[in-house]
Amino acid sequence: MPGPELPTAPDAGPAHGACTSCAIYNSANLRKLGVETGTYDYVAAVAGNPNTGKSTVFNALTGLRQHVGNWPGKTVARAEGGFHYHGHGYKLVDLPGTYSLLSTSNDEEIARDFLLFGRPDVTIAVVDATRLERNLNLVLQILQITDRVVVALNLMDESERHGITIDVRHLARELGVPVTPMAARKGQGVPELLESVEQVARGTVATRAHRVKHRDPRLERAVDVLAGQLQQTFPGLPSTRWVALRLLEGDPGTEQAVRDGTLGDLGRGIAGPEATSARPTGTAAR
Amino acid sequence: MTLDELRPDHRATVVALEIRGVQRRRLMDLGLLPGTEVRVDMTSPLGDPTAYLVRDALIALRRSQARAVHIEVHDDEPGRR
Ligand SMILES: Nc1nc2c(ncn2[C@@H]2O[C@H](COP(=O)(O)OP(=O)(O)OP(=O)(O)O)[C@@H](O)[C@H]2O)c(=O)[nH]1
Ligand SMILES: [Mg+2]
């Protein structure tokens, strides 16, 4: 399978010579670090619906053996590992599966909070190519909060077996972020995924995430006002527009977190104290 | 007509969700929106919960949830999807 065409800036790859998109070259540059994340430059989150192969992708990149099995809900807490690629350290965070950032169970909350408030430099959205329509719900929700997304279109072997063909270039263009087809269990597509993750992390490819628009301009204005107030009350809090929308919906959990101030702790706490000190060249100033 | 009345192996299209707040959100996150096609897959002995096929995945709904989903039944076949 040919590598995916990035949605924008076709010649914006890193300056590593001619063979940077060549699979063997890329894999040779991957050093799996297991749990030894040490210091790192970038944090990448692995998110997606349950049972889409997130832990399989995580294991392929870190060399770890996170629990993998053929039923949903295996990963119930966040697992961390690391890898080194083209001279940069990455911390990778494997998240529990979730269908939505909106209505959530306990494991789903772990994933939601990390995506919203953990400030990952890249989010790898692992999707099941045999159930694309269902999986895109979460992808679109993630694209509402960040541009720094790579879609890992996994289980391509299964979808081919079912006779499903996916227009990957078109999908990438519509979503506005790179889409890499893969069959993670066989290691297929891993080099291309690495390349896209690096490009998004380092900002060498311009992504322009598809944003679902709200129909009513009054709603947009209300979100602007509330998000501004949240920014003042909780300085540095990410995803304030998302939080503002939940408040406008009257979501009880969000209202409570604002009232008792735990919302601010979410914004500070999740990356962990070690994460801020150990990121010499990260993008903390975003 | 509502989803709890849909007979096994008949297909229908969701036309409205008569439910608000968190419960409505949950149904939408399960993939049930106006325009979505749905089919009964399995009923438990007492018919509660029932498994439905929605967007290539099985979801289980309690009768109280299914009652909030207004549908239009397709008038072809039973059986095929
Ligand atoms: N055929 C095929 N199977 C895969 C592929 N990737 C993962 N799997 C299988 O899919 C199943 C689920 O993989 P996991 O990596 O545990 O999925 P997960 O997304 O981490 O699951 P949860 O943590 O439960 O949400 C396992 O049986 C994997 O071996 C793939 O590319 N092709
Ligand atoms: Mg997992």
Short mmCIF file of N, CA and C in Angstrom, two decimals, chain A residues 52-213:
data_model
loop_
_atom_site.label_atom_id
_atom_site.label_comp_id
_atom_site.label_asym_id
_atom_site.label_seq_id
_atom_site.Cartn_x
_atom_site.Cartn_y
_atom_site.Cartn_z
N THR A 52 -9.72 -0.96 18.88
CA THR A 52 -9.30 -0.56 17.53
C THR A 52 -7.81 -0.82 17.30
N GLY A 53 -7.10 -1.31 18.33
CA GLY A 53 -5.67 -1.60 18.18
C GLY A 53 -4.76 -0.53 18.74
N LYS A 54 -5.26 0.27 19.67
CA LYS A 54 -4.43 1.32 20.27
C LYS A 54 -3.22 0.75 20.98
N SER A 55 -3.44 -0.27 21.80
CA SER A 55 -2.32 -0.85 22.55
C SER A 55 -1.36 -1.56 21.60
N THR A 56 -1.88 -2.11 20.52
CA THR A 56 -1.01 -2.74 19.52
C THR A 56 -0.09 -1.70 18.87
N VAL A 57 -0.64 -0.55 18.57
CA VAL A 57 0.16 0.55 18.02
C VAL A 57 1.19 1.01 19.06
N PHE A 58 0.72 1.18 20.29
CA PHE A 58 1.60 1.59 21.40
C PHE A 58 2.77 0.61 21.54
N ASN A 59 2.46 -0.68 21.53
CA ASN A 59 3.50 -1.69 21.68
C ASN A 59 4.48 -1.67 20.52
N ALA A 60 3.97 -1.44 19.30
CA ALA A 60 4.84 -1.42 18.12
C ALA A 60 5.84 -0.27 18.21
N LEU A 61 5.45 0.82 18.82
CA LEU A 61 6.35 1.98 18.89
C LEU A 61 7.28 1.95 20.09
N THR A 62 6.84 1.35 21.20
CA THR A 62 7.64 1.40 22.43
C THR A 62 8.38 0.09 22.71
N GLY A 63 7.94 -1.00 22.06
CA GLY A 63 8.52 -2.30 22.37
C GLY A 63 7.95 -2.89 23.64
N LEU A 64 6.95 -2.22 24.23
CA LEU A 64 6.34 -2.74 25.46
C LEU A 64 5.29 -3.79 25.12
N ARG A 65 4.73 -4.39 26.18
CA ARG A 65 3.67 -5.37 25.96
C ARG A 65 2.46 -5.00 26.77
N GLN A 66 1.85 -3.91 26.38
CA GLN A 66 0.57 -3.54 26.98
C GLN A 66 -0.45 -4.60 26.63
N HIS A 67 -1.38 -4.80 27.54
CA HIS A 67 -2.34 -5.88 27.32
C HIS A 67 -3.17 -5.67 26.05
N VAL A 68 -3.16 -6.72 25.23
CA VAL A 68 -3.88 -6.69 23.97
C VAL A 68 -4.80 -7.90 23.96
N GLY A 69 -6.02 -7.75 23.51
CA GLY A 69 -6.91 -8.90 23.44
C GLY A 69 -8.11 -8.55 22.61
N ASN A 70 -8.89 -9.56 22.28
CA ASN A 70 -9.96 -9.29 21.33
C ASN A 70 -11.30 -8.97 21.98
N TRP A 71 -11.29 -8.10 22.96
CA TRP A 71 -12.57 -7.62 23.49
C TRP A 71 -12.33 -6.19 23.92
N PRO A 72 -13.35 -5.36 23.89
CA PRO A 72 -13.13 -3.96 24.24
C PRO A 72 -12.95 -3.77 25.74
N GLY A 73 -12.29 -2.70 26.13
CA GLY A 73 -12.17 -2.36 27.53
C GLY A 73 -10.99 -2.99 28.24
N LYS A 74 -9.96 -3.40 27.48
CA LYS A 74 -8.79 -4.03 28.11
C LYS A 74 -7.91 -3.01 28.81
N THR A 75 -7.74 -1.86 28.17
CA THR A 75 -6.92 -0.82 28.78
C THR A 75 -7.84 0.03 29.64
N VAL A 76 -7.60 0.04 30.96
CA VAL A 76 -8.50 0.78 31.84
C VAL A 76 -7.80 1.95 32.50
N ALA A 77 -6.50 2.03 32.39
CA ALA A 77 -5.77 3.18 32.93
C ALA A 77 -4.76 3.59 31.88
N ARG A 78 -4.15 4.75 32.09
CA ARG A 78 -3.22 5.23 31.11
C ARG A 78 -1.88 4.52 31.30
N ALA A 79 -1.26 4.09 30.19
CA ALA A 79 0.06 3.46 30.25
C ALA A 79 1.03 4.34 29.49
N GLU A 80 2.26 4.42 29.99
CA GLU A 80 3.23 5.30 29.33
C GLU A 80 4.46 4.53 28.89
N GLY A 81 5.02 4.94 27.78
CA GLY A 81 6.25 4.35 27.29
C GLY A 81 6.96 5.38 26.44
N GLY A 82 8.08 4.97 25.85
CA GLY A 82 8.82 5.96 25.08
C GLY A 82 9.47 5.39 23.85
N PHE A 83 9.80 6.28 22.93
CA PHE A 83 10.65 5.90 21.79
C PHE A 83 11.43 7.11 21.33
N HIS A 84 12.44 6.81 20.55
CA HIS A 84 13.33 7.85 20.06
C HIS A 84 13.26 7.79 18.56
N TYR A 85 13.13 8.92 17.91
CA TYR A 85 13.01 8.91 16.46
C TYR A 85 13.64 10.16 15.89
N HIS A 86 14.56 9.97 14.96
CA HIS A 86 15.26 11.10 14.34
C HIS A 86 15.79 12.09 15.38
N GLY A 87 16.40 11.53 16.43
CA GLY A 87 17.05 12.41 17.40
C GLY A 87 16.14 13.08 18.41
N HIS A 88 14.84 12.72 18.40
CA HIS A 88 13.93 13.32 19.37
C HIS A 88 13.28 12.24 20.24
N GLY A 89 13.11 12.58 21.52
CA GLY A 89 12.47 11.66 22.44
C GLY A 89 10.97 11.90 22.47
N TYR A 90 10.23 10.82 22.47
CA TYR A 90 8.76 10.91 22.54
C TYR A 90 8.27 10.11 23.73
N LYS A 91 7.38 10.71 24.51
CA LYS A 91 6.64 9.92 25.49
C LYS A 91 5.30 9.57 24.87
N LEU A 92 4.96 8.29 24.93
CA LEU A 92 3.71 7.84 24.32
C LEU A 92 2.76 7.41 25.43
N VAL A 93 1.53 7.86 25.35
CA VAL A 93 0.54 7.56 26.39
C VAL A 93 -0.61 6.76 25.78
N ASP A 94 -0.75 5.51 26.21
CA ASP A 94 -1.81 4.63 25.72
C ASP A 94 -3.06 4.86 26.56
N LEU A 95 -4.16 5.22 25.94
CA LEU A 95 -5.37 5.58 26.68
C LEU A 95 -6.44 4.50 26.55
N PRO A 96 -7.34 4.42 27.53
CA PRO A 96 -8.49 3.52 27.40
C PRO A 96 -9.36 3.93 26.21
N GLY A 97 -10.06 2.98 25.65
CA GLY A 97 -10.93 3.27 24.51
C GLY A 97 -12.12 4.12 24.93
N THR A 98 -12.55 4.98 24.01
CA THR A 98 -13.73 5.80 24.29
C THR A 98 -14.49 6.09 23.00
N TYR A 99 -15.80 6.13 23.11
CA TYR A 99 -16.62 6.44 21.94
C TYR A 99 -16.82 7.93 21.79
N SER A 100 -16.58 8.67 22.87
CA SER A 100 -16.97 10.07 22.84
C SER A 100 -16.25 10.83 23.93
N LEU A 101 -16.02 12.11 23.72
CA LEU A 101 -15.47 12.95 24.79
C LEU A 101 -16.60 13.54 25.62
N LEU A 102 -17.85 13.23 25.29
CA LEU A 102 -18.97 13.93 25.92
C LEU A 102 -19.63 13.12 27.02
N SER A 103 -20.19 11.97 26.68
CA SER A 103 -20.76 11.18 27.75
C SER A 103 -19.79 10.07 28.07
N THR A 104 -19.39 9.98 29.30
CA THR A 104 -18.25 9.11 29.58
C THR A 104 -18.43 8.26 30.83
N SER A 105 -17.87 7.07 30.76
CA SER A 105 -17.76 6.21 31.93
C SER A 105 -16.40 6.50 32.58
N ASN A 106 -16.07 5.76 33.64
CA ASN A 106 -14.82 6.05 34.36
C ASN A 106 -13.56 5.93 33.51
N ASP A 107 -13.41 4.81 32.78
CA ASP A 107 -12.20 4.65 31.95
C ASP A 107 -12.19 5.72 30.87
N GLU A 108 -13.38 6.00 30.34
CA GLU A 108 -13.46 6.99 29.27
C GLU A 108 -13.04 8.37 29.76
N GLU A 109 -13.32 8.63 31.05
CA GLU A 109 -12.94 9.92 31.62
C GLU A 109 -11.43 10.11 31.63
N ILE A 110 -10.70 9.03 31.87
CA ILE A 110 -9.23 9.10 31.86
C ILE A 110 -8.76 9.57 30.49
N ALA A 111 -9.34 8.96 29.45
CA ALA A 111 -8.96 9.33 28.08
C ALA A 111 -9.36 10.77 27.78
N ARG A 112 -10.59 11.10 28.14
CA ARG A 112 -11.09 12.45 27.86
C ARG A 112 -10.24 13.52 28.53
N ASP A 113 -9.97 13.32 29.82
CA ASP A 113 -9.21 14.35 30.55
C ASP A 113 -7.81 14.52 29.99
N PHE A 114 -7.20 13.41 29.58
CA PHE A 114 -5.85 13.56 29.03
C PHE A 114 -5.87 14.29 27.70
N LEU A 115 -6.82 13.95 26.86
CA LEU A 115 -6.89 14.61 25.55
C LEU A 115 -7.19 16.09 25.68
N LEU A 116 -8.07 16.43 26.62
CA LEU A 116 -8.48 17.83 26.76
C LEU A 116 -7.46 18.66 27.53
N PHE A 117 -6.90 18.08 28.59
CA PHE A 117 -6.12 18.90 29.52
C PHE A 117 -4.67 18.45 29.69
N GLY A 118 -4.29 17.33 29.10
CA GLY A 118 -2.93 16.81 29.25
C GLY A 118 -1.94 17.43 28.29
N ARG A 119 -2.42 18.28 27.39
CA ARG A 119 -1.57 18.98 26.42
C ARG A 119 -0.65 18.05 25.62
N PRO A 120 -1.18 16.99 25.04
CA PRO A 120 -0.31 16.18 24.17
C PRO A 120 0.14 17.01 22.96
N ASP A 121 1.37 16.79 22.50
CA ASP A 121 1.85 17.49 21.32
C ASP A 121 1.23 16.91 20.06
N VAL A 122 0.95 15.61 20.12
CA VAL A 122 0.28 14.93 19.00
C VAL A 122 -0.74 13.96 19.58
N THR A 123 -1.89 13.87 18.97
CA THR A 123 -2.83 12.81 19.32
C THR A 123 -2.93 11.86 18.14
N ILE A 124 -2.59 10.59 18.40
CA ILE A 124 -2.76 9.57 17.37
C ILE A 124 -4.14 8.98 17.55
N ALA A 125 -5.04 9.26 16.61
CA ALA A 125 -6.40 8.73 16.71
C ALA A 125 -6.45 7.42 15.92
N VAL A 126 -6.53 6.31 16.65
CA VAL A 126 -6.55 4.99 16.01
C VAL A 126 -7.98 4.65 15.66
N VAL A 127 -8.24 4.42 14.38
CA VAL A 127 -9.60 4.11 13.97
C VAL A 127 -9.66 2.75 13.28
N ASP A 128 -10.81 2.11 13.41
CA ASP A 128 -11.06 0.79 12.82
C ASP A 128 -11.57 1.01 11.40
N ALA A 129 -10.76 0.60 10.43
CA ALA A 129 -11.10 0.85 9.02
C ALA A 129 -12.35 0.08 8.58
N THR A 130 -12.77 -0.93 9.36
CA THR A 130 -13.99 -1.65 9.00
C THR A 130 -15.23 -0.98 9.57
N ARG A 131 -15.03 0.00 10.47
CA ARG A 131 -16.17 0.70 11.07
C ARG A 131 -15.90 2.20 11.07
N LEU A 132 -15.56 2.67 9.90
CA LEU A 132 -15.10 4.06 9.79
C LEU A 132 -16.15 5.06 10.26
N GLU A 133 -17.39 4.85 9.81
CA GLU A 133 -18.45 5.81 10.13
C GLU A 133 -18.59 5.97 11.64
N ARG A 134 -18.63 4.85 12.34
CA ARG A 134 -18.77 4.90 13.79
C ARG A 134 -17.56 5.58 14.43
N ASN A 135 -16.36 5.24 13.93
CA ASN A 135 -15.14 5.76 14.54
C ASN A 135 -14.94 7.26 14.32
N LEU A 136 -15.49 7.78 13.25
CA LEU A 136 -15.24 9.20 12.94
C LEU A 136 -15.90 10.15 13.94
N ASN A 137 -16.89 9.67 14.69
CA ASN A 137 -17.51 10.50 15.72
C ASN A 137 -16.44 11.04 16.68
N LEU A 138 -15.63 10.14 17.20
CA LEU A 138 -14.59 10.56 18.15
C LEU A 138 -13.53 11.41 17.45
N VAL A 139 -13.16 11.01 16.22
CA VAL A 139 -12.14 11.78 15.49
C VAL A 139 -12.59 13.23 15.33
N LEU A 140 -13.84 13.42 14.94
CA LEU A 140 -14.35 14.79 14.76
C LEU A 140 -14.37 15.55 16.09
N GLN A 141 -14.67 14.85 17.16
CA GLN A 141 -14.65 15.51 18.47
C GLN A 141 -13.23 15.93 18.84
N ILE A 142 -12.26 15.08 18.54
CA ILE A 142 -10.86 15.42 18.84
C ILE A 142 -10.42 16.61 17.98
N LEU A 143 -10.86 16.62 16.72
CA LEU A 143 -10.48 17.72 15.83
C LEU A 143 -11.09 19.06 16.27
N GLN A 144 -12.15 18.99 17.09
CA GLN A 144 -12.72 20.24 17.63
C GLN A 144 -11.75 20.90 18.60
N ILE A 145 -10.92 20.09 19.26
CA ILE A 145 -10.07 20.68 20.30
C ILE A 145 -8.61 20.85 19.89
N THR A 146 -8.16 20.14 18.86
CA THR A 146 -6.76 20.28 18.47
C THR A 146 -6.53 20.01 16.99
N ASP A 147 -5.53 20.71 16.43
CA ASP A 147 -5.11 20.48 15.05
C ASP A 147 -4.05 19.40 14.97
N ARG A 148 -3.45 19.10 16.13
CA ARG A 148 -2.27 18.24 16.13
C ARG A 148 -2.67 16.78 16.25
N VAL A 149 -3.20 16.27 15.14
CA VAL A 149 -3.76 14.92 15.13
C VAL A 149 -3.22 14.15 13.94
N VAL A 150 -2.92 12.88 14.16
CA VAL A 150 -2.66 11.96 13.06
C VAL A 150 -3.68 10.84 13.18
N VAL A 151 -4.37 10.55 12.10
CA VAL A 151 -5.33 9.45 12.13
C VAL A 151 -4.63 8.18 11.67
N ALA A 152 -4.58 7.18 12.56
CA ALA A 152 -4.02 5.87 12.20
C ALA A 152 -5.17 4.98 11.77
N LEU A 153 -5.28 4.78 10.47
CA LEU A 153 -6.40 4.01 9.91
C LEU A 153 -6.03 2.54 10.01
N ASN A 154 -6.35 1.94 11.16
CA ASN A 154 -5.86 0.59 11.47
C ASN A 154 -6.83 -0.49 11.00
N LEU A 155 -6.37 -1.73 11.08
CA LEU A 155 -7.15 -2.89 10.66
C LEU A 155 -7.43 -2.85 9.16
N MET A 156 -6.48 -2.28 8.41
CA MET A 156 -6.63 -2.24 6.96
C MET A 156 -6.67 -3.64 6.36
N ASP A 157 -5.96 -4.59 6.99
CA ASP A 157 -6.00 -5.97 6.50
C ASP A 157 -7.43 -6.52 6.58
N GLU A 158 -8.10 -6.22 7.70
CA GLU A 158 -9.49 -6.67 7.87
C GLU A 158 -10.42 -6.00 6.85
N SER A 159 -10.24 -4.70 6.67
CA SER A 159 -11.17 -4.00 5.78
C SER A 159 -10.95 -4.46 4.33
N GLU A 160 -9.70 -4.78 3.98
CA GLU A 160 -9.46 -5.31 2.63
C GLU A 160 -10.12 -6.66 2.47
N ARG A 161 -10.02 -7.46 3.53
CA ARG A 161 -10.66 -8.78 3.49
C ARG A 161 -12.17 -8.66 3.30
N HIS A 162 -12.75 -7.61 3.86
CA HIS A 162 -14.19 -7.38 3.70
C HIS A 162 -14.54 -6.66 2.40
N GLY A 163 -13.52 -6.41 1.58
CA GLY A 163 -13.77 -5.74 0.31
C GLY A 163 -14.08 -4.26 0.43
N ILE A 164 -13.67 -3.67 1.53
CA ILE A 164 -13.89 -2.24 1.71
C ILE A 164 -12.68 -1.48 1.16
N THR A 165 -12.94 -0.51 0.29
CA THR A 165 -11.82 0.34 -0.12
C THR A 165 -12.05 1.74 0.43
N ILE A 166 -10.98 2.34 0.90
CA ILE A 166 -11.08 3.67 1.50
C ILE A 166 -10.22 4.64 0.72
N ASP A 167 -10.80 5.76 0.35
CA ASP A 167 -10.06 6.80 -0.35
C ASP A 167 -9.31 7.63 0.70
N VAL A 168 -8.09 7.16 0.99
CA VAL A 168 -7.32 7.72 2.10
C VAL A 168 -6.97 9.19 1.87
N ARG A 169 -6.61 9.51 0.63
CA ARG A 169 -6.22 10.90 0.34
C ARG A 169 -7.39 11.85 0.54
N HIS A 170 -8.55 11.40 0.08
CA HIS A 170 -9.75 12.21 0.23
C HIS A 170 -10.09 12.41 1.71
N LEU A 171 -9.98 11.32 2.46
CA LEU A 171 -10.27 11.38 3.89
C LEU A 171 -9.34 12.37 4.59
N ALA A 172 -8.04 12.30 4.25
CA ALA A 172 -7.06 13.21 4.86
C ALA A 172 -7.38 14.65 4.49
N ARG A 173 -7.79 14.86 3.24
CA ARG A 173 -8.11 16.21 2.81
C ARG A 173 -9.31 16.74 3.57
N GLU A 174 -10.33 15.90 3.72
CA GLU A 174 -11.54 16.36 4.42
C GLU A 174 -11.31 16.58 5.91
N LEU A 175 -10.51 15.71 6.52
CA LEU A 175 -10.26 15.87 7.95
C LEU A 175 -9.25 16.96 8.22
N GLY A 176 -8.37 17.21 7.24
CA GLY A 176 -7.37 18.27 7.38
C GLY A 176 -6.15 17.85 8.18
N VAL A 177 -6.01 16.56 8.41
CA VAL A 177 -4.83 16.04 9.14
C VAL A 177 -4.35 14.78 8.42
N PRO A 178 -3.09 14.38 8.64
CA PRO A 178 -2.58 13.17 7.97
C PRO A 178 -3.36 11.92 8.37
N VAL A 179 -3.56 11.03 7.42
CA VAL A 179 -4.20 9.74 7.68
C VAL A 179 -3.24 8.66 7.19
N THR A 180 -2.83 7.76 8.09
CA THR A 180 -1.92 6.69 7.66
C THR A 180 -2.59 5.33 7.79
N PRO A 181 -2.79 4.66 6.64
CA PRO A 181 -3.36 3.32 6.68
C PRO A 181 -2.37 2.36 7.32
N MET A 182 -2.86 1.44 8.14
CA MET A 182 -1.95 0.48 8.75
C MET A 182 -2.61 -0.82 9.18
N ALA A 183 -1.78 -1.83 9.37
CA ALA A 183 -2.21 -3.08 9.98
C ALA A 183 -1.21 -3.31 11.10
N ALA A 184 -1.51 -2.73 12.24
CA ALA A 184 -0.51 -2.62 13.31
C ALA A 184 -0.04 -3.97 13.82
N ARG A 185 -0.93 -4.96 13.80
CA ARG A 185 -0.55 -6.27 14.32
C ARG A 185 0.57 -6.88 13.50
N LYS A 186 0.60 -6.55 12.19
CA LYS A 186 1.67 -7.05 11.33
C LYS A 186 2.80 -6.04 11.20
N GLY A 187 2.70 -4.93 11.89
CA GLY A 187 3.73 -3.90 11.78
C GLY A 187 3.62 -3.07 10.52
N GLN A 188 2.59 -3.29 9.73
CA GLN A 188 2.45 -2.52 8.49
C GLN A 188 1.99 -1.10 8.76
N GLY A 189 2.65 -0.15 8.11
CA GLY A 189 2.25 1.25 8.26
C GLY A 189 2.93 1.98 9.40
N VAL A 190 3.71 1.24 10.21
CA VAL A 190 4.37 1.87 11.35
C VAL A 190 5.36 2.97 10.90
N PRO A 191 6.20 2.71 9.88
CA PRO A 191 7.12 3.77 9.44
C PRO A 191 6.39 5.03 8.99
N GLU A 192 5.30 4.86 8.28
CA GLU A 192 4.54 6.02 7.79
C GLU A 192 3.90 6.77 8.95
N LEU A 193 3.43 6.01 9.94
CA LEU A 193 2.84 6.64 11.12
C LEU A 193 3.89 7.50 11.83
N LEU A 194 5.08 6.92 12.01
CA LEU A 194 6.16 7.66 12.68
C LEU A 194 6.46 8.97 11.96
N GLU A 195 6.51 8.87 10.65
CA GLU A 195 6.82 10.05 9.85
C GLU A 195 5.77 11.15 10.08
N SER A 196 4.51 10.76 10.05
CA SER A 196 3.44 11.75 10.25
C SER A 196 3.45 12.30 11.67
N VAL A 197 3.69 11.43 12.65
CA VAL A 197 3.74 11.88 14.04
C VAL A 197 4.85 12.91 14.20
N GLU A 198 6.00 12.63 13.61
CA GLU A 198 7.11 13.57 13.70
C GLU A 198 6.74 14.91 13.05
N GLN A 199 6.15 14.83 11.88
CA GLN A 199 5.82 16.06 11.16
C GLN A 199 4.83 16.93 11.92
N VAL A 200 3.83 16.27 12.54
CA VAL A 200 2.85 17.05 13.29
C VAL A 200 3.46 17.57 14.59
N ALA A 201 4.25 16.73 15.27
CA ALA A 201 4.88 17.15 16.53
C ALA A 201 5.79 18.35 16.29
N ARG A 202 6.59 18.30 15.24
CA ARG A 202 7.57 19.35 14.99
C ARG A 202 6.98 20.51 14.19
N GLY A 203 5.75 20.33 13.76
CA GLY A 203 5.10 21.40 13.02
C GLY A 203 5.65 21.58 11.62
N THR A 204 6.25 20.52 11.05
CA THR A 204 6.79 20.65 9.70
C THR A 204 5.72 20.37 8.65
N VAL A 205 4.53 19.96 9.09
CA VAL A 205 3.42 19.86 8.15
C VAL A 205 2.29 20.70 8.74
N ALA A 206 1.65 21.47 7.88
CA ALA A 206 0.57 22.32 8.38
C ALA A 206 -0.72 21.51 8.39
N THR A 207 -1.34 21.37 9.56
CA THR A 207 -2.62 20.68 9.62
C THR A 207 -3.70 21.73 9.79
N ARG A 208 -4.86 21.41 9.28
CA ARG A 208 -5.97 22.33 9.42
C ARG A 208 -7.21 21.49 9.70
N ALA A 209 -7.40 21.23 11.00
CA ALA A 209 -8.42 20.28 11.41
C ALA A 209 -9.82 20.72 10.98
N HIS A 210 -10.58 19.77 10.49
CA HIS A 210 -11.97 20.03 10.14
C HIS A 210 -12.75 20.36 11.41
N ARG A 211 -13.36 21.52 11.43
CA ARG A 211 -14.15 21.91 12.62
C ARG A 211 -15.62 21.91 12.27
N VAL A 212 -16.38 21.21 13.09
CA VAL A 212 -17.82 21.25 12.93
C VAL A 212 -18.28 22.63 13.37
N LYS A 213 -19.06 23.30 12.52
CA LYS A 213 -19.48 24.67 12.84
C LYS A 213 -20.81 24.66 13.58
#
